[in-house]
mmCIF file of C-alpha atoms in Angstrom:
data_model
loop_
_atom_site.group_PDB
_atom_site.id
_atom_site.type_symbol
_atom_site.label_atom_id
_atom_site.label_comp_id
_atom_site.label_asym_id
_atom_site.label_seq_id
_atom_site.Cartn_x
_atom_site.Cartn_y
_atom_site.Cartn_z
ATOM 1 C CA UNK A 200 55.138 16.532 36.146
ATOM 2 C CA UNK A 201 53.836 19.694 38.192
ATOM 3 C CA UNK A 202 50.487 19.444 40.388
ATOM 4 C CA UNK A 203 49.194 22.186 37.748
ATOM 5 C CA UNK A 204 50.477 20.367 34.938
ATOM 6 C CA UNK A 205 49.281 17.082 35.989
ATOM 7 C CA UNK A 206 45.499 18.716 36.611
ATOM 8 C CA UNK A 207 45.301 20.111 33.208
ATOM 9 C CA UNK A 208 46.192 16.605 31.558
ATOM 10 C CA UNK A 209 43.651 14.841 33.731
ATOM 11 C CA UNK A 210 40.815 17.461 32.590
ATOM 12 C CA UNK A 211 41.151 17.187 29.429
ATOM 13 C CA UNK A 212 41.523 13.008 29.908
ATOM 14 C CA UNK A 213 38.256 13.702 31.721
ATOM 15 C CA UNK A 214 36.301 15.636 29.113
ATOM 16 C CA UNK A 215 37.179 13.293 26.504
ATOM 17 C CA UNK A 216 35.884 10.350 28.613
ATOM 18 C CA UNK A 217 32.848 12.796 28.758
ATOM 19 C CA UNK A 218 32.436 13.124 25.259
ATOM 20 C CA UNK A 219 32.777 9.170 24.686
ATOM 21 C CA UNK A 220 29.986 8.581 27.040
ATOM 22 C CA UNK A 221 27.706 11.045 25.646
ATOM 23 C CA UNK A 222 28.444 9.442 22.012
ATOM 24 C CA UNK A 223 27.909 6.532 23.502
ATOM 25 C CA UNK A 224 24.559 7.401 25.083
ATOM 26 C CA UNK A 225 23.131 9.503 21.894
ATOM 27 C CA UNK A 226 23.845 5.916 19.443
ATOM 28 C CA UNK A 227 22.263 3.711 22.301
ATOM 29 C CA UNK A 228 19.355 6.080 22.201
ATOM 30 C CA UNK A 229 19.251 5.957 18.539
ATOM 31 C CA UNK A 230 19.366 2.340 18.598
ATOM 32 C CA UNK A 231 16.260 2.365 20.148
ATOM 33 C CA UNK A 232 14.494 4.205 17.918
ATOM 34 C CA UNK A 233 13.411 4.482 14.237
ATOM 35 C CA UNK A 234 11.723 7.109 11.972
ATOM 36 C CA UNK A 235 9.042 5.919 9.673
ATOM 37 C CA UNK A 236 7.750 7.697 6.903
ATOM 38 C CA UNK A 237 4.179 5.910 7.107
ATOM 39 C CA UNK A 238 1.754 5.789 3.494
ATOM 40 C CA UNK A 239 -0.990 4.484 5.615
ATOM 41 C CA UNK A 240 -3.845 5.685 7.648
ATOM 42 C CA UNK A 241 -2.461 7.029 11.408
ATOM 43 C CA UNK A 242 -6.009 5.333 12.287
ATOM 44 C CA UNK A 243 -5.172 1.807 10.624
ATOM 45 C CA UNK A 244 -1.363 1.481 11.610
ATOM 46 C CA UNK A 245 -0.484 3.132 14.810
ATOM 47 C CA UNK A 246 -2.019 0.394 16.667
ATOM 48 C CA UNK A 247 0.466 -2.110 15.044
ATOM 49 C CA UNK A 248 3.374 0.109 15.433
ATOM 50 C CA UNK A 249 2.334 0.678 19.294
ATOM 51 C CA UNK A 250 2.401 -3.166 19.689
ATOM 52 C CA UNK A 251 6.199 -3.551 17.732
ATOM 53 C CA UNK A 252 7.613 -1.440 20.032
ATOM 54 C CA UNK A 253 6.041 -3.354 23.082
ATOM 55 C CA UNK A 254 7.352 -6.480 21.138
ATOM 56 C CA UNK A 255 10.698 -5.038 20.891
ATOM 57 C CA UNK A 256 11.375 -2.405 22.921
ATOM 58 C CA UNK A 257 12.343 0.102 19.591
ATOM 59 C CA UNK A 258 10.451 3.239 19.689
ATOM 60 C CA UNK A 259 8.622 4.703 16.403
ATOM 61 C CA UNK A 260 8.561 8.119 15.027
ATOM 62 C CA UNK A 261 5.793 8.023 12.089
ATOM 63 C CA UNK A 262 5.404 10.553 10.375
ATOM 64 C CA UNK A 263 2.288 9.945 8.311
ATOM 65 C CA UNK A 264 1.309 11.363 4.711
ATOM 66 C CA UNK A 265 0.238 10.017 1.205
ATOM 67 C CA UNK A 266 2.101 7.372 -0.422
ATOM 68 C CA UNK A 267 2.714 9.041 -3.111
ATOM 69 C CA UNK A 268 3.347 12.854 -1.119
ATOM 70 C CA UNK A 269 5.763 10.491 0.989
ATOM 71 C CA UNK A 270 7.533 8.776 -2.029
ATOM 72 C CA UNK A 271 8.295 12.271 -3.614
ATOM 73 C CA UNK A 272 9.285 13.861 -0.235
ATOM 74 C CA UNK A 273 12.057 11.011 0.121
ATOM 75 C CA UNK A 274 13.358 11.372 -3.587
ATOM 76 C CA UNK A 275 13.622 14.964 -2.759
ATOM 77 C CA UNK A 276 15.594 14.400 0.593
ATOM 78 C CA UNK A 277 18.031 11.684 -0.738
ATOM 79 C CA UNK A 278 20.457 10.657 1.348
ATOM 80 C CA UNK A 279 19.892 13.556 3.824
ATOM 81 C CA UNK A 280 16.552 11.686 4.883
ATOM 82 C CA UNK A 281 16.118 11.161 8.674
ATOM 83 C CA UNK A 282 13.631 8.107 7.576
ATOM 84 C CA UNK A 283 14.605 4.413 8.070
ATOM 85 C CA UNK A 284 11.557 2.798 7.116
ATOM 86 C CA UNK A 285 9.273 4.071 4.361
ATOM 87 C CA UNK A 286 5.980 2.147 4.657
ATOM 88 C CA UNK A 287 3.695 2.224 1.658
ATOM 89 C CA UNK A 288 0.090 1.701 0.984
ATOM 90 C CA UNK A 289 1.157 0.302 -2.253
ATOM 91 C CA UNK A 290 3.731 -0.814 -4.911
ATOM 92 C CA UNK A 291 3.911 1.566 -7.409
ATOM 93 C CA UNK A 292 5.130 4.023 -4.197
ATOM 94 C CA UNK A 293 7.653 1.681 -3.624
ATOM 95 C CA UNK A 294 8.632 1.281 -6.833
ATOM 96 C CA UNK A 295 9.346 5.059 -7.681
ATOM 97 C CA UNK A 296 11.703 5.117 -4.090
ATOM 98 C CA UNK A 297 13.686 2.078 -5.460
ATOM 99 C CA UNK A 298 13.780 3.290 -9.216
ATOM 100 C CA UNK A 299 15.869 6.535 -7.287
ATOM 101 C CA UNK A 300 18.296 4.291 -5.670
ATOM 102 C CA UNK A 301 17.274 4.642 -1.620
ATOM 103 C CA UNK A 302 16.497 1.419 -0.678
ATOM 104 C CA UNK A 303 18.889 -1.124 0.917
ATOM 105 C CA UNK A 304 18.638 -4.986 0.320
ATOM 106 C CA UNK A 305 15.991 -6.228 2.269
ATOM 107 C CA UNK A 306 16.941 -8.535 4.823
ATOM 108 C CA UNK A 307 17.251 -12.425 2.990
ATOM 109 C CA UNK A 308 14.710 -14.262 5.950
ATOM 110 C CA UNK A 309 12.036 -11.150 5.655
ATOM 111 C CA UNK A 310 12.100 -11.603 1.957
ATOM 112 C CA UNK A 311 11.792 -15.504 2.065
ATOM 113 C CA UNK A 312 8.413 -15.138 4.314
ATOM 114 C CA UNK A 313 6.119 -13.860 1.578
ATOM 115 C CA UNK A 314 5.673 -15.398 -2.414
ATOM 116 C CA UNK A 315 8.354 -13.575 -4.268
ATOM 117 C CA UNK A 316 5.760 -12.217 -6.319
ATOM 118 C CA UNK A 317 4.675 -9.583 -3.686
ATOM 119 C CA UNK A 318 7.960 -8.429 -3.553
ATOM 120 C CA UNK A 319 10.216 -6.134 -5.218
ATOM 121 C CA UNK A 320 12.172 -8.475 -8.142
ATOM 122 C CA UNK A 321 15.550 -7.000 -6.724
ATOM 123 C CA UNK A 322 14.644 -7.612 -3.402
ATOM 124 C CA UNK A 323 14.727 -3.608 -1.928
ATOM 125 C CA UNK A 324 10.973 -3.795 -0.988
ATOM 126 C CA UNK A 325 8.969 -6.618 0.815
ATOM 127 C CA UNK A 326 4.756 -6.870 0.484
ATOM 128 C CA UNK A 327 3.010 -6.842 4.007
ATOM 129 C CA UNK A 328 -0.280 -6.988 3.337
ATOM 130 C CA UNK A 329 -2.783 -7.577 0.035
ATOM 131 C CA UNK A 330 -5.380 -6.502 -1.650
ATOM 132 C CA UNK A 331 -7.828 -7.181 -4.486
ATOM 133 C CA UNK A 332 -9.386 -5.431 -7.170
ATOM 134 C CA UNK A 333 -13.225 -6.322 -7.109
ATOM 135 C CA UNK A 334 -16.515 -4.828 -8.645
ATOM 136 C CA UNK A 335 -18.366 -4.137 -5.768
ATOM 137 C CA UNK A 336 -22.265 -4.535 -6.727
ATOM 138 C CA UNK A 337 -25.837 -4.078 -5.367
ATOM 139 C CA UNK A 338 -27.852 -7.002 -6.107
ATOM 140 C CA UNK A 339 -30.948 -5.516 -6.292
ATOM 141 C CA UNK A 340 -29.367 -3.309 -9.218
ATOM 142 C CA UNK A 341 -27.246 -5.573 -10.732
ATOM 143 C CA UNK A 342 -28.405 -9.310 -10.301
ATOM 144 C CA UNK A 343 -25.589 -10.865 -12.523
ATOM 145 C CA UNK A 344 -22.590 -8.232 -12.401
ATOM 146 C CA UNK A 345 -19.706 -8.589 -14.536
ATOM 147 C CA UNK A 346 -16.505 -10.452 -13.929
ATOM 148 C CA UNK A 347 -14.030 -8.402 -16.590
ATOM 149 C CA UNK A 348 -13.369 -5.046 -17.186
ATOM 150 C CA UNK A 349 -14.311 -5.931 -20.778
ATOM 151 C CA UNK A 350 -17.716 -6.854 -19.485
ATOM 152 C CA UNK A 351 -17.873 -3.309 -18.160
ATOM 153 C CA UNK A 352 -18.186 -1.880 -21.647
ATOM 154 C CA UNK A 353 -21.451 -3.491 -22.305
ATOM 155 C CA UNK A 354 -24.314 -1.094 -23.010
ATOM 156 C CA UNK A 355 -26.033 -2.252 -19.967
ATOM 157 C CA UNK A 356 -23.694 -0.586 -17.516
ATOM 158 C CA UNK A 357 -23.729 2.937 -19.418
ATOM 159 C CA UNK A 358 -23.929 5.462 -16.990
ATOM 160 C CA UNK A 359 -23.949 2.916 -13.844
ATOM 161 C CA UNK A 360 -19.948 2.391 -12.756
ATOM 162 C CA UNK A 361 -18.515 4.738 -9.989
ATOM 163 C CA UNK A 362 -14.656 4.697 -9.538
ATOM 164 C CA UNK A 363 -12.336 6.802 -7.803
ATOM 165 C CA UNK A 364 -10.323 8.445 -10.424
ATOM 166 C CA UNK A 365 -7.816 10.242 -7.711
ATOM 167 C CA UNK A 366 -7.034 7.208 -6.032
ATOM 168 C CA UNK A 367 -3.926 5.512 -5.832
ATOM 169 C CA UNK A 368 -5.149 1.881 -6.083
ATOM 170 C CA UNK A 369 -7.176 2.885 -9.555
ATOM 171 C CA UNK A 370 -4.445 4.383 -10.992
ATOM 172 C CA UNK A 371 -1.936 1.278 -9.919
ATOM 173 C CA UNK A 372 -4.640 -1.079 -11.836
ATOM 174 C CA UNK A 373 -4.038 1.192 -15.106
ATOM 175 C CA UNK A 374 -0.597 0.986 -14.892
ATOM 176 C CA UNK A 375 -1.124 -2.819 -14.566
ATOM 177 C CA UNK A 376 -3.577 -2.452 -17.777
ATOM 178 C CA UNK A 377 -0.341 -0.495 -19.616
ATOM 179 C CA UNK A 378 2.101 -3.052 -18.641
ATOM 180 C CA UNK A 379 -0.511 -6.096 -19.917
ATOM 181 C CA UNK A 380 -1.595 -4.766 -22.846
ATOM 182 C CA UNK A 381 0.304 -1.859 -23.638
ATOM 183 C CA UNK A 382 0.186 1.662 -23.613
ATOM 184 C CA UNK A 383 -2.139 1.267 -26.973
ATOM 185 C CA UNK A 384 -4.295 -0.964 -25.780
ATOM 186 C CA UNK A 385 -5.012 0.473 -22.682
ATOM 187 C CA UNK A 386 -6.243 4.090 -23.741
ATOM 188 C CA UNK A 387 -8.248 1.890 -25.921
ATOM 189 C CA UNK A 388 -10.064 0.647 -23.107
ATOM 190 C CA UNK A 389 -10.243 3.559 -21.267
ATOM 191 C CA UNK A 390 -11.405 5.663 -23.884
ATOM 192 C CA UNK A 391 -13.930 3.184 -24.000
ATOM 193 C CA UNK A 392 -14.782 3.126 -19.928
ATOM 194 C CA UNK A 393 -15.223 7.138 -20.533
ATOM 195 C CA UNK A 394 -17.677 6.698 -23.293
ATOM 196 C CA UNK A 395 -19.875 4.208 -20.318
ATOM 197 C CA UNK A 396 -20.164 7.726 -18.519
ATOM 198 C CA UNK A 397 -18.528 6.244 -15.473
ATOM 199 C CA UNK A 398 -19.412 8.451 -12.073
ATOM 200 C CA UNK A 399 -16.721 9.883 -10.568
ATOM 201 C CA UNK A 400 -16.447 9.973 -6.651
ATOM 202 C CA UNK A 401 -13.659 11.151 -4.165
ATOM 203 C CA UNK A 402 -12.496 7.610 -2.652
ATOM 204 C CA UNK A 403 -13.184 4.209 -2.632
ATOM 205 C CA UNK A 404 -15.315 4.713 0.223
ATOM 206 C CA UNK A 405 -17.963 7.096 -1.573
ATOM 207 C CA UNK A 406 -17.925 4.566 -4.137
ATOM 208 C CA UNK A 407 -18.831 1.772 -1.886
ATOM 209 C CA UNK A 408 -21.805 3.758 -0.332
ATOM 210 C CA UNK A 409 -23.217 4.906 -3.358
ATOM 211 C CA UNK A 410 -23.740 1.222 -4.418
ATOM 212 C CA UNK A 411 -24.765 0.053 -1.280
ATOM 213 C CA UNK A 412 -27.408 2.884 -1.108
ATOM 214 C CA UNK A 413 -28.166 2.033 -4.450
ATOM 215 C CA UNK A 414 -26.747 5.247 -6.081
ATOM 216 C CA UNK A 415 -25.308 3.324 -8.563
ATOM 217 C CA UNK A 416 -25.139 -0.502 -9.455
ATOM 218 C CA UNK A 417 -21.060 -1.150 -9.592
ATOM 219 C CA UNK A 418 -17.841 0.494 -8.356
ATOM 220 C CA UNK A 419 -14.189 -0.628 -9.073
ATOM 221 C CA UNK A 420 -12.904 -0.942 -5.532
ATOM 222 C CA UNK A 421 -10.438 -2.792 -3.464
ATOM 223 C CA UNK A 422 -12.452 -5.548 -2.020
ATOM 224 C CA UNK A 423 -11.752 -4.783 1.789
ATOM 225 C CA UNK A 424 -14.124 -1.803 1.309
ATOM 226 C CA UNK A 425 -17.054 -3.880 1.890
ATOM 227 C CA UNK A 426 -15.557 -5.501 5.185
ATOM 228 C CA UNK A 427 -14.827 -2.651 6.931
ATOM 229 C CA UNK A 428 -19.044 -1.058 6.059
ATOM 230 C CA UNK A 429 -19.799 -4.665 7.136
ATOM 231 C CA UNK A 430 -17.811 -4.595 10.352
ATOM 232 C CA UNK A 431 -19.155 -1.197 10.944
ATOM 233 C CA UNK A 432 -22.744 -2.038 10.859
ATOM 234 C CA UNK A 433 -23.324 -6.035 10.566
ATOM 235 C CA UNK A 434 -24.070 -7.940 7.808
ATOM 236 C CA UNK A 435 -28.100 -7.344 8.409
ATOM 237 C CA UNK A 436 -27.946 -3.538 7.310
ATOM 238 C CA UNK A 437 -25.382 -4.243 4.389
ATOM 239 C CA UNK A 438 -26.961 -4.731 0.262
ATOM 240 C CA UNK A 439 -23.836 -4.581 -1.462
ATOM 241 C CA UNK A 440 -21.840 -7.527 -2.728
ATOM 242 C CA UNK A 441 -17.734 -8.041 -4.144
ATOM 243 C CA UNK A 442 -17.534 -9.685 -7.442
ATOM 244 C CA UNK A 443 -13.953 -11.409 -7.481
ATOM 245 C CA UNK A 444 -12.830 -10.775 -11.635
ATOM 246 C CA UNK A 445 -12.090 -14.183 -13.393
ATOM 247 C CA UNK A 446 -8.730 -15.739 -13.690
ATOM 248 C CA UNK A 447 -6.186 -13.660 -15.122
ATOM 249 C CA UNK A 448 -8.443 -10.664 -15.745
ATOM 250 C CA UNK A 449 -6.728 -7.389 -15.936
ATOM 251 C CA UNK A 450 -9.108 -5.907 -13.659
ATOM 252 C CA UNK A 451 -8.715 -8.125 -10.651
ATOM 253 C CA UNK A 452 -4.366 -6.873 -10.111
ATOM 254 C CA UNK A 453 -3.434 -7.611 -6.352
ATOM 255 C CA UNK A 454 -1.634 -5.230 -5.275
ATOM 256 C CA UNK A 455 0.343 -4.773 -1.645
ATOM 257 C CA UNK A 456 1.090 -2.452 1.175
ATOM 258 C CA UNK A 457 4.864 -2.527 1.616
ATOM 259 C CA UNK A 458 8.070 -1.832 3.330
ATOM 260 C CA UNK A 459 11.233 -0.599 2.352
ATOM 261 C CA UNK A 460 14.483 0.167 4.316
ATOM 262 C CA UNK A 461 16.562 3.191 3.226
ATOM 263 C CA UNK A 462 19.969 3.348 2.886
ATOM 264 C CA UNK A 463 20.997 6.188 4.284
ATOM 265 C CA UNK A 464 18.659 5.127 7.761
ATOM 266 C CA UNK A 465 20.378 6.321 10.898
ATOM 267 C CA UNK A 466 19.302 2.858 12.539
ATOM 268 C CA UNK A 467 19.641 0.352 9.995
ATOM 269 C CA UNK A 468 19.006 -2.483 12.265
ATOM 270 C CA UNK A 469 16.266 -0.896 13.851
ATOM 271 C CA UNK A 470 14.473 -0.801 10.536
ATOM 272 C CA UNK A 471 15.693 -4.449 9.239
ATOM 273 C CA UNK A 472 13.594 -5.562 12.984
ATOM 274 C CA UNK A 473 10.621 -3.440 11.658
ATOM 275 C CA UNK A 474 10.277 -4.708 8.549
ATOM 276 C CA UNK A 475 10.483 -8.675 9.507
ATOM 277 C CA UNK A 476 7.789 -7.651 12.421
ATOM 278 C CA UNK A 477 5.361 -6.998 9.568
ATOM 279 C CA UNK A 478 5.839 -10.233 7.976
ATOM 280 C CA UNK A 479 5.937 -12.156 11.215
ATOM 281 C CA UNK A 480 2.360 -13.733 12.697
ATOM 282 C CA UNK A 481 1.955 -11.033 14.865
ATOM 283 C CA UNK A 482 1.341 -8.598 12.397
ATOM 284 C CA UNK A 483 0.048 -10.633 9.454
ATOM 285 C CA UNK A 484 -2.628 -11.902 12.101
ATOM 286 C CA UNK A 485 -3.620 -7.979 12.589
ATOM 287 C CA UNK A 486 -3.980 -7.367 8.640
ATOM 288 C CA UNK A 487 -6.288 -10.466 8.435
ATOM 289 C CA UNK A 488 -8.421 -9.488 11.331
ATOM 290 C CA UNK A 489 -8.411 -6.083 12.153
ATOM 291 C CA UNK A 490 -8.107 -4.659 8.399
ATOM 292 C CA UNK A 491 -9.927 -6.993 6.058
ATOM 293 C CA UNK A 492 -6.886 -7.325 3.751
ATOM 294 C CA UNK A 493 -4.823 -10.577 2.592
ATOM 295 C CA UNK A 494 -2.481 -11.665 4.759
ATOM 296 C CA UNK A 495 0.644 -12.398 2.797
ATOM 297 C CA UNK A 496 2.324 -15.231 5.424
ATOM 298 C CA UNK A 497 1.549 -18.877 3.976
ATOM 299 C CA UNK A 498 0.551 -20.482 7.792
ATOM 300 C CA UNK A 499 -2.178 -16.964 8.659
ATOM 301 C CA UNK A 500 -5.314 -17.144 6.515
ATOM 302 C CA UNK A 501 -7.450 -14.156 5.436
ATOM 303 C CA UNK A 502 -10.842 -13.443 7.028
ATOM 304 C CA UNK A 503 -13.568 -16.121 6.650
ATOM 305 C CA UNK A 504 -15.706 -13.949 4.100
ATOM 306 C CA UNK A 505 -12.806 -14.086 1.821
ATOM 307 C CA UNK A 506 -11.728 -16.458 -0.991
ATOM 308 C CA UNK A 507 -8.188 -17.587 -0.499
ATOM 309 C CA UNK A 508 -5.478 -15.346 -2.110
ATOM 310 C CA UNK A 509 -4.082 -18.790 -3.841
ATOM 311 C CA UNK A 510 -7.843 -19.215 -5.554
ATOM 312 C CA UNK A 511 -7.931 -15.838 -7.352
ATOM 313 C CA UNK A 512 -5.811 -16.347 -10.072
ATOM 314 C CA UNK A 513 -4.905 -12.639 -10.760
ATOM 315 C CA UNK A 514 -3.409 -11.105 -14.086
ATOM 316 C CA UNK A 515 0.496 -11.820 -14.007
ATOM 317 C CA UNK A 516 2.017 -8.325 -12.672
ATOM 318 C CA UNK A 517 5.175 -7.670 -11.911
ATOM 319 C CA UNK A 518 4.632 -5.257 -8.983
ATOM 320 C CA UNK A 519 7.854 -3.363 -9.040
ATOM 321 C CA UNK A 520 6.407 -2.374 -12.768
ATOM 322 C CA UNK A 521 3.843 -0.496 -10.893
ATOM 323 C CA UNK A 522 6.523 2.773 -10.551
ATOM 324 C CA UNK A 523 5.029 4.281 -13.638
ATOM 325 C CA UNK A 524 2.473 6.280 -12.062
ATOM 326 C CA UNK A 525 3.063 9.923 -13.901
ATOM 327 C CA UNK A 526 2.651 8.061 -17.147
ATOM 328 C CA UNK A 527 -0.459 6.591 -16.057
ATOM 329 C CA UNK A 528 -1.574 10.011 -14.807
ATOM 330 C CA UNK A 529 -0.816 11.560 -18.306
ATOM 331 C CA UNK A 530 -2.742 8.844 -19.998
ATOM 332 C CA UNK A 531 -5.777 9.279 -17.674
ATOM 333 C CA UNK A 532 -6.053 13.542 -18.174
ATOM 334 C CA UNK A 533 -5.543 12.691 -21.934
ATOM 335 C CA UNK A 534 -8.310 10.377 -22.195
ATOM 336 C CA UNK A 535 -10.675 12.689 -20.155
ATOM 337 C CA UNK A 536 -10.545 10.360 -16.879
ATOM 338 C CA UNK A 537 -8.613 12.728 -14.837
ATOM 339 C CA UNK A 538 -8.509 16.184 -14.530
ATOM 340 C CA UNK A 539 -5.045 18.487 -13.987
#
């Protein structure tokens, strides 16, 4: 072979070698990282996300919206999605993302660390975190509060409930009304909760304040609401109260923060590793202390305030039910609780 010959074989040998490495490079690099299409507050989660990549050494691009904004974006995408990891604040999120096909089996071990109940039933969506439906109450108001949404119907409370008709964890108890008593039997009740002149407010947060202020007497709120106001500014300066609902009562749904692993991730290891972080004690340690909620790991318990999860006795959901949010939507602007 000719010296001029021989040089052109070994450049291209060369550049090919060059191309190899740099593939090789760009998927190490990638295995390093993962993009997650976060439901929660930037405020609430990036601290946990900064301390799983200290833990692990895999870098996270979050990319935070709505739940729901964040659900629709990633039916939209498909497979074209540069998300691994869609975190949610709650099921019904979830839900819609698996109903489209997106999700991958969650890892067996991940799934085996929570109940199965705060899971998805086919196992494409594992619960990180819980939370409780309360009536939060001012005493002074409202010395003996209900315990039912039933209860809320008596005269008594006309014109004295706030709720937060907007919000995702309201509507995800009305779908949990529709899937316990039925589509029937729930407008019944809410056509009845609109005739009580319930206040409306923006959040759960406005709610809260207006009964600790003593706005109002009740508000339909998740029950870390009152932890974080009593966090904020000690017990001493806090009036308002959570009322757990009684056993089995439609009104007291638990519903979970959750993550799910899509299919088409670019680093489906990398998101597999995120999603058993949540579940380990590292993290479930940070929901029970830093965030008021229910830690969802047998061996972690919830803040001291707190009944146990095991001791509330909630209505028998089936969270990945909870996917049925436009119906619920269309049942609450027909029935005057939400406007278009």
């Amino acid at each position: 072979m000719s010296n001029s010959r021989f040089a052109g074989v070994l450049a291209v040998i060369t550049a090919m070698l060059a191309l190899t490495a740099c593939g090789s490079g760009s998927q190490s690099e990638d295995a390093d990282k993962i993009v997650v299409y976060a439901g929660r507050s930037e405020a609430l989660i990036a601290p946990l996300i900064e301390q799983f990549t200290a833990d692990t050494g895999i870098e996270v691009e979050a990319r935070y919206a709505g739940s729901g904004e964040l659900a629709a974006q990633l039916i939209t995408e498909g497979d074209k999605s540069p998300a691994d990891v869609f975190l949610s604040q709650d099921a019904g999120a979830l839900g819609a993302v698996s109903k489209a096909g997106l999700f991958a089996p969650i890892s067996p071990d991940t799934l085996a660390a929570v109940p199965a109940q705060y899971s998805a039933a086919d196992g494409t969506w594992v619960g990180v975190s819980g939370r409780a439906r309360v009536i939060v109450y001012n005493p002074t108001l409202a010395p003996n509060p209900p315990d039912t949404i039933d209860g809320l119907l008596a005269p008594e409370w006309k014109g004295k409930i706030g709720f937060a008709p907007s919000n995702a964890s309201w509507q995800a108890f009305v779908t949990g009304l529709r899937v316990l008593r039925g589509d029937d039997g729930a407008e019944r009740w809410l056509r009845a909760f609109k005739d009580q002149d319930p206040q409306a407010f923006e959040n759960n947060v406005a709610v809260r304040d207006a009964v600790n202020s003593g706005q109002i007497p009740l508000g339909l709120v998740n029950h870390y609401y009152l932890y974080e106001l009593i966090n904020s500014k000690g017990p001493d300066a806090v009036v308002a109260e959570n009322k757990f609902m009684a056993p089995g009562d439609p009104g007291g749904l638990i519903n979970v923060a959750g993550v799910g692993v899509l299919k088409a991730a670019p680093n489906p290891e990398g998101a597999q590793e995120f999603a058993k972080y949540l579940v380990g004690e590292s993290a479930q340690k940070y929901f029970a202390q830093e965030t008021a909620e229910y830690p969802l790991l047998a061996s972690v318990p919830p803040s001291a305030e707190m009944p146990a999860l095991a001791d509330l006795a909630p209505p028998a959901v089936d969270l990945s039910q909870l996917d049925d949010i436009e119906a619920t939507q269309e049942l609450l602007v027909k029935t005057g609780l939400l406007t278009n």
